[in-house]
PDB file of N, CA and C in Angstrom:
ATOM      1  N   UNK A   1      97.271  86.750  72.351  1.00  0.00           N
ATOM      2  CA  UNK A   1      97.650  88.151  72.322  1.00  0.00           C
ATOM      3  C   UNK A   1      96.879  88.976  73.356  1.00  0.00           C
ATOM      4  N   UNK A   2      95.539  88.902  73.413  1.00  0.00           N
ATOM      5  CA  UNK A   2      94.818  89.696  74.409  1.00  0.00           C
ATOM      6  C   UNK A   2      95.202  89.337  75.847  1.00  0.00           C
ATOM      7  N   UNK A   3      95.497  88.071  76.086  1.00  0.00           N
ATOM      8  CA  UNK A   3      95.863  87.663  77.440  1.00  0.00           C
ATOM      9  C   UNK A   3      97.202  88.277  77.844  1.00  0.00           C
ATOM     10  N   UNK A   4      98.157  88.311  76.905  1.00  0.00           N
ATOM     11  CA  UNK A   4      99.449  88.921  77.195  1.00  0.00           C
ATOM     12  C   UNK A   4      99.309  90.421  77.431  1.00  0.00           C
ATOM     13  N   UNK A   5      98.444  91.062  76.671  1.00  0.00           N
ATOM     14  CA  UNK A   5      98.200  92.486  76.851  1.00  0.00           C
ATOM     15  C   UNK A   5      97.584  92.747  78.218  1.00  0.00           C
ATOM     16  N   UNK A   6      96.658  91.911  78.621  1.00  0.00           N
ATOM     17  CA  UNK A   6      96.034  92.047  79.927  1.00  0.00           C
ATOM     18  C   UNK A   6      97.068  91.912  81.041  1.00  0.00           C
ATOM     19  N   UNK A   7      97.944  90.933  80.931  1.00  0.00           N
ATOM     20  CA  UNK A   7      98.992  90.745  81.935  1.00  0.00           C
ATOM     21  C   UNK A   7      99.909  91.959  82.001  1.00  0.00           C
ATOM     22  N   UNK A   8     100.264  92.493  80.844  1.00  0.00           N
ATOM     23  CA  UNK A   8     101.120  93.672  80.800  1.00  0.00           C
ATOM     24  C   UNK A   8     100.432  94.868  81.449  1.00  0.00           C
ATOM     25  N   UNK A   9      99.166  95.074  81.130  1.00  0.00           N
ATOM     26  CA  UNK A   9      98.433  96.199  81.703  1.00  0.00           C
ATOM     27  C   UNK A   9      98.256  96.058  83.208  1.00  0.00           C
ATOM     28  N   UNK A  10      98.007  94.860  83.682  1.00  0.00           N
ATOM     29  CA  UNK A  10      97.892  94.639  85.123  1.00  0.00           C
ATOM     30  C   UNK A  10      99.214  94.907  85.829  1.00  0.00           C
ATOM     31  N   UNK A  11     100.296  94.469  85.234  1.00  0.00           N
ATOM     32  CA  UNK A  11     101.619  94.704  85.805  1.00  0.00           C
ATOM     33  C   UNK A  11     101.942  96.196  85.834  1.00  0.00           C
ATOM     34  N   UNK A  12     101.647  96.895  84.742  1.00  0.00           N
ATOM     35  CA  UNK A  12     101.919  98.331  84.680  1.00  0.00           C
ATOM     36  C   UNK A  12     101.058  99.098  85.689  1.00  0.00           C
ATOM     37  N   UNK A  13      99.819  98.671  85.876  1.00  0.00           N
ATOM     38  CA  UNK A  13      98.948  99.299  86.865  1.00  0.00           C
ATOM     39  C   UNK A  13      99.500  99.097  88.267  1.00  0.00           C
ATOM     40  N   UNK A  14      99.972  97.902  88.548  1.00  0.00           N
ATOM     41  CA  UNK A  14     100.577  97.624  89.845  1.00  0.00           C
ATOM     42  C   UNK A  14     101.793  98.518  90.072  1.00  0.00           C
ATOM     43  N   UNK A  15     102.645  98.657  89.054  1.00  0.00           N
ATOM     44  CA  UNK A  15     103.822  99.520  89.184  1.00  0.00           C
ATOM     45  C   UNK A  15     103.427 100.972  89.433  1.00  0.00           C
ATOM     46  N   UNK A  16     102.407 101.443  88.759  1.00  0.00           N
ATOM     47  CA  UNK A  16     101.947 102.811  88.938  1.00  0.00           C
ATOM     48  C   UNK A  16     101.450 103.043  90.363  1.00  0.00           C
ATOM     49  N   UNK A  17     100.707 102.106  90.897  1.00  0.00           N
ATOM     50  CA  UNK A  17     100.213 102.223  92.267  1.00  0.00           C
ATOM     51  C   UNK A  17     101.370 102.175  93.255  1.00  0.00           C
ATOM     52  N   UNK A  18     102.314 101.268  93.029  1.00  0.00           N
ATOM     53  CA  UNK A  18     103.473 101.164  93.921  1.00  0.00           C
ATOM     54  C   UNK A  18     104.306 102.440  93.873  1.00  0.00           C
ATOM     55  N   UNK A  19     104.535 102.968  92.676  1.00  0.00           N
ATOM     56  CA  UNK A  19     105.329 104.192  92.547  1.00  0.00           C
ATOM     57  C   UNK A  19     104.614 105.371  93.208  1.00  0.00           C
ATOM     58  N   UNK A  20     103.306 105.434  93.100  1.00  0.00           N
ATOM     59  CA  UNK A  20     102.536 106.483  93.763  1.00  0.00           C
ATOM     60  C   UNK A  20     102.671 106.420  95.269  1.00  0.00           C
ATOM     61  N   UNK A  21     102.722 105.224  95.823  1.00  0.00           N
ATOM     62  CA  UNK A  21     102.891 105.105  97.270  1.00  0.00           C
ATOM     63  C   UNK A  21     104.289 105.530  97.700  1.00  0.00           C
ATOM     64  N   UNK A  22     105.290 105.286  96.861  1.00  0.00           N
ATOM     65  CA  UNK A  22     106.651 105.747  97.165  1.00  0.00           C
ATOM     66  C   UNK A  22     106.696 107.272  97.160  1.00  0.00           C
ATOM     67  N   UNK A  23     106.099 107.885  96.156  1.00  0.00           N
ATOM     68  CA  UNK A  23     106.078 109.350  96.073  1.00  0.00           C
ATOM     69  C   UNK A  23     105.337 109.929  97.272  1.00  0.00           C
ATOM     70  N   UNK A  24     104.216 109.338  97.624  1.00  0.00           N
ATOM     71  CA  UNK A  24     103.430 109.819  98.767  1.00  0.00           C
ATOM     72  C   UNK A  24     104.196 109.641 100.071  1.00  0.00           C
ATOM     73  N   UNK A  25     104.827 108.502 100.246  1.00  0.00           N
ATOM     74  CA  UNK A  25     105.537 108.204 101.487  1.00  0.00           C
ATOM     75  C   UNK A  25     106.767 109.059 101.713  1.00  0.00           C
ATOM     76  N   UNK A  26     107.450 109.434 100.647  1.00  0.00           N
ATOM     77  CA  UNK A  26     108.663 110.240 100.792  1.00  0.00           C
ATOM     78  C   UNK A  26     108.384 111.733 100.730  1.00  0.00           C
ATOM     79  N   UNK A  27     107.163 112.121 100.421  1.00  0.00           N
ATOM     80  CA  UNK A  27     106.823 113.537 100.328  1.00  0.00           C
ATOM     81  C   UNK A  27     107.347 114.198  99.065  1.00  0.00           C
ATOM     82  N   UNK A  28     107.744 113.412  98.096  1.00  0.00           N
ATOM     83  CA  UNK A  28     108.312 113.956  96.862  1.00  0.00           C
ATOM     84  C   UNK A  28     107.290 114.726  96.040  1.00  0.00           C
ATOM     85  N   UNK A  29     106.046 114.460  96.217  1.00  0.00           N
ATOM     86  CA  UNK A  29     105.011 115.149  95.459  1.00  0.00           C
ATOM     87  C   UNK A  29     104.882 116.612  95.823  1.00  0.00           C
ATOM     88  N   UNK A  30     105.448 117.014  96.950  1.00  0.00           N
ATOM     89  CA  UNK A  30     105.369 118.399  97.383  1.00  0.00           C
ATOM     90  C   UNK A  30     106.516 119.244  96.851  1.00  0.00           C
ATOM     91  N   UNK A  31     107.390 118.655  96.032  1.00  0.00           N
ATOM     92  CA  UNK A  31     108.534 119.392  95.498  1.00  0.00           C
ATOM     93  C   UNK A  31     108.128 120.498  94.548  1.00  0.00           C
ATOM     94  N   UNK A  32     107.037 120.329  93.856  1.00  0.00           N
ATOM     95  CA  UNK A  32     106.545 121.335  92.906  1.00  0.00           C
ATOM     96  C   UNK A  32     105.035 121.449  93.101  1.00  0.00           C
ATOM     97  N   UNK A  33     104.587 122.329  94.002  1.00  0.00           N
ATOM     98  CA  UNK A  33     103.178 122.371  94.365  1.00  0.00           C
ATOM     99  C   UNK A  33     102.243 122.915  93.292  1.00  0.00           C
ATOM    100  N   UNK A  34     102.749 123.724  92.373  1.00  0.00           N
ATOM    101  CA  UNK A  34     101.863 124.349  91.389  1.00  0.00           C
ATOM    102  C   UNK A  34     102.213 123.931  89.968  1.00  0.00           C
ATOM    103  N   UNK A  35     102.284 122.611  89.748  1.00  0.00           N
ATOM    104  CA  UNK A  35     102.619 122.059  88.445  1.00  0.00           C
ATOM    105  C   UNK A  35     101.610 122.519  87.414  1.00  0.00           C
ATOM    106  N   UNK A  36     101.963 122.798  86.201  1.00  0.00           N
ATOM    107  CA  UNK A  36     103.222 122.635  85.480  1.00  0.00           C
ATOM    108  C   UNK A  36     104.171 123.823  85.589  1.00  0.00           C
ATOM    109  N   UNK A  37     103.728 124.920  86.151  1.00  0.00           N
ATOM    110  CA  UNK A  37     104.636 126.051  86.339  1.00  0.00           C
ATOM    111  C   UNK A  37     105.193 125.985  87.748  1.00  0.00           C
ATOM    112  N   UNK A  38     106.322 125.338  87.894  1.00  0.00           N
ATOM    113  CA  UNK A  38     106.921 125.144  89.208  1.00  0.00           C
ATOM    114  C   UNK A  38     107.501 126.468  89.702  1.00  0.00           C
ATOM    115  N   UNK A  39     106.818 127.074  90.650  1.00  0.00           N
ATOM    116  CA  UNK A  39     107.198 128.372  91.220  1.00  0.00           C
ATOM    117  C   UNK A  39     107.305 129.445  90.142  1.00  0.00           C
ATOM    118  N   UNK A  40     106.391 129.408  89.180  1.00  0.00           N
ATOM    119  CA  UNK A  40     106.347 130.414  88.130  1.00  0.00           C
ATOM    120  C   UNK A  40     107.295 130.197  86.972  1.00  0.00           C
ATOM    121  N   UNK A  41     108.064 129.116  86.982  1.00  0.00           N
ATOM    122  CA  UNK A  41     109.035 128.838  85.926  1.00  0.00           C
ATOM    123  C   UNK A  41     108.579 127.607  85.153  1.00  0.00           C
ATOM    124  N   UNK A  42     108.579 127.696  83.830  1.00  0.00           N
ATOM    125  CA  UNK A  42     108.221 126.550  83.000  1.00  0.00           C
ATOM    126  C   UNK A  42     109.388 125.579  82.984  1.00  0.00           C
ATOM    127  N   UNK A  43     109.157 124.338  83.417  1.00  0.00           N
ATOM    128  CA  UNK A  43     110.231 123.358  83.528  1.00  0.00           C
ATOM    129  C   UNK A  43     110.626 122.691  82.229  1.00  0.00           C
ATOM    130  N   UNK A  44     109.938 122.977  81.142  1.00  0.00           N
ATOM    131  CA  UNK A  44     110.247 122.309  79.870  1.00  0.00           C
ATOM    132  C   UNK A  44     111.428 122.908  79.181  1.00  0.00           C
TER     133      UNK A  44
END
């Protein structure tokens, strides 16, 4: 059980890092510069 959890966590960490590089590379992180109030409007 702990070994499977470790594998899952390592995989999820890899996905998070990969997704962060996609967001950084495409400039998508600049879509809402003042999160959580995107341009003064609550997005929820």
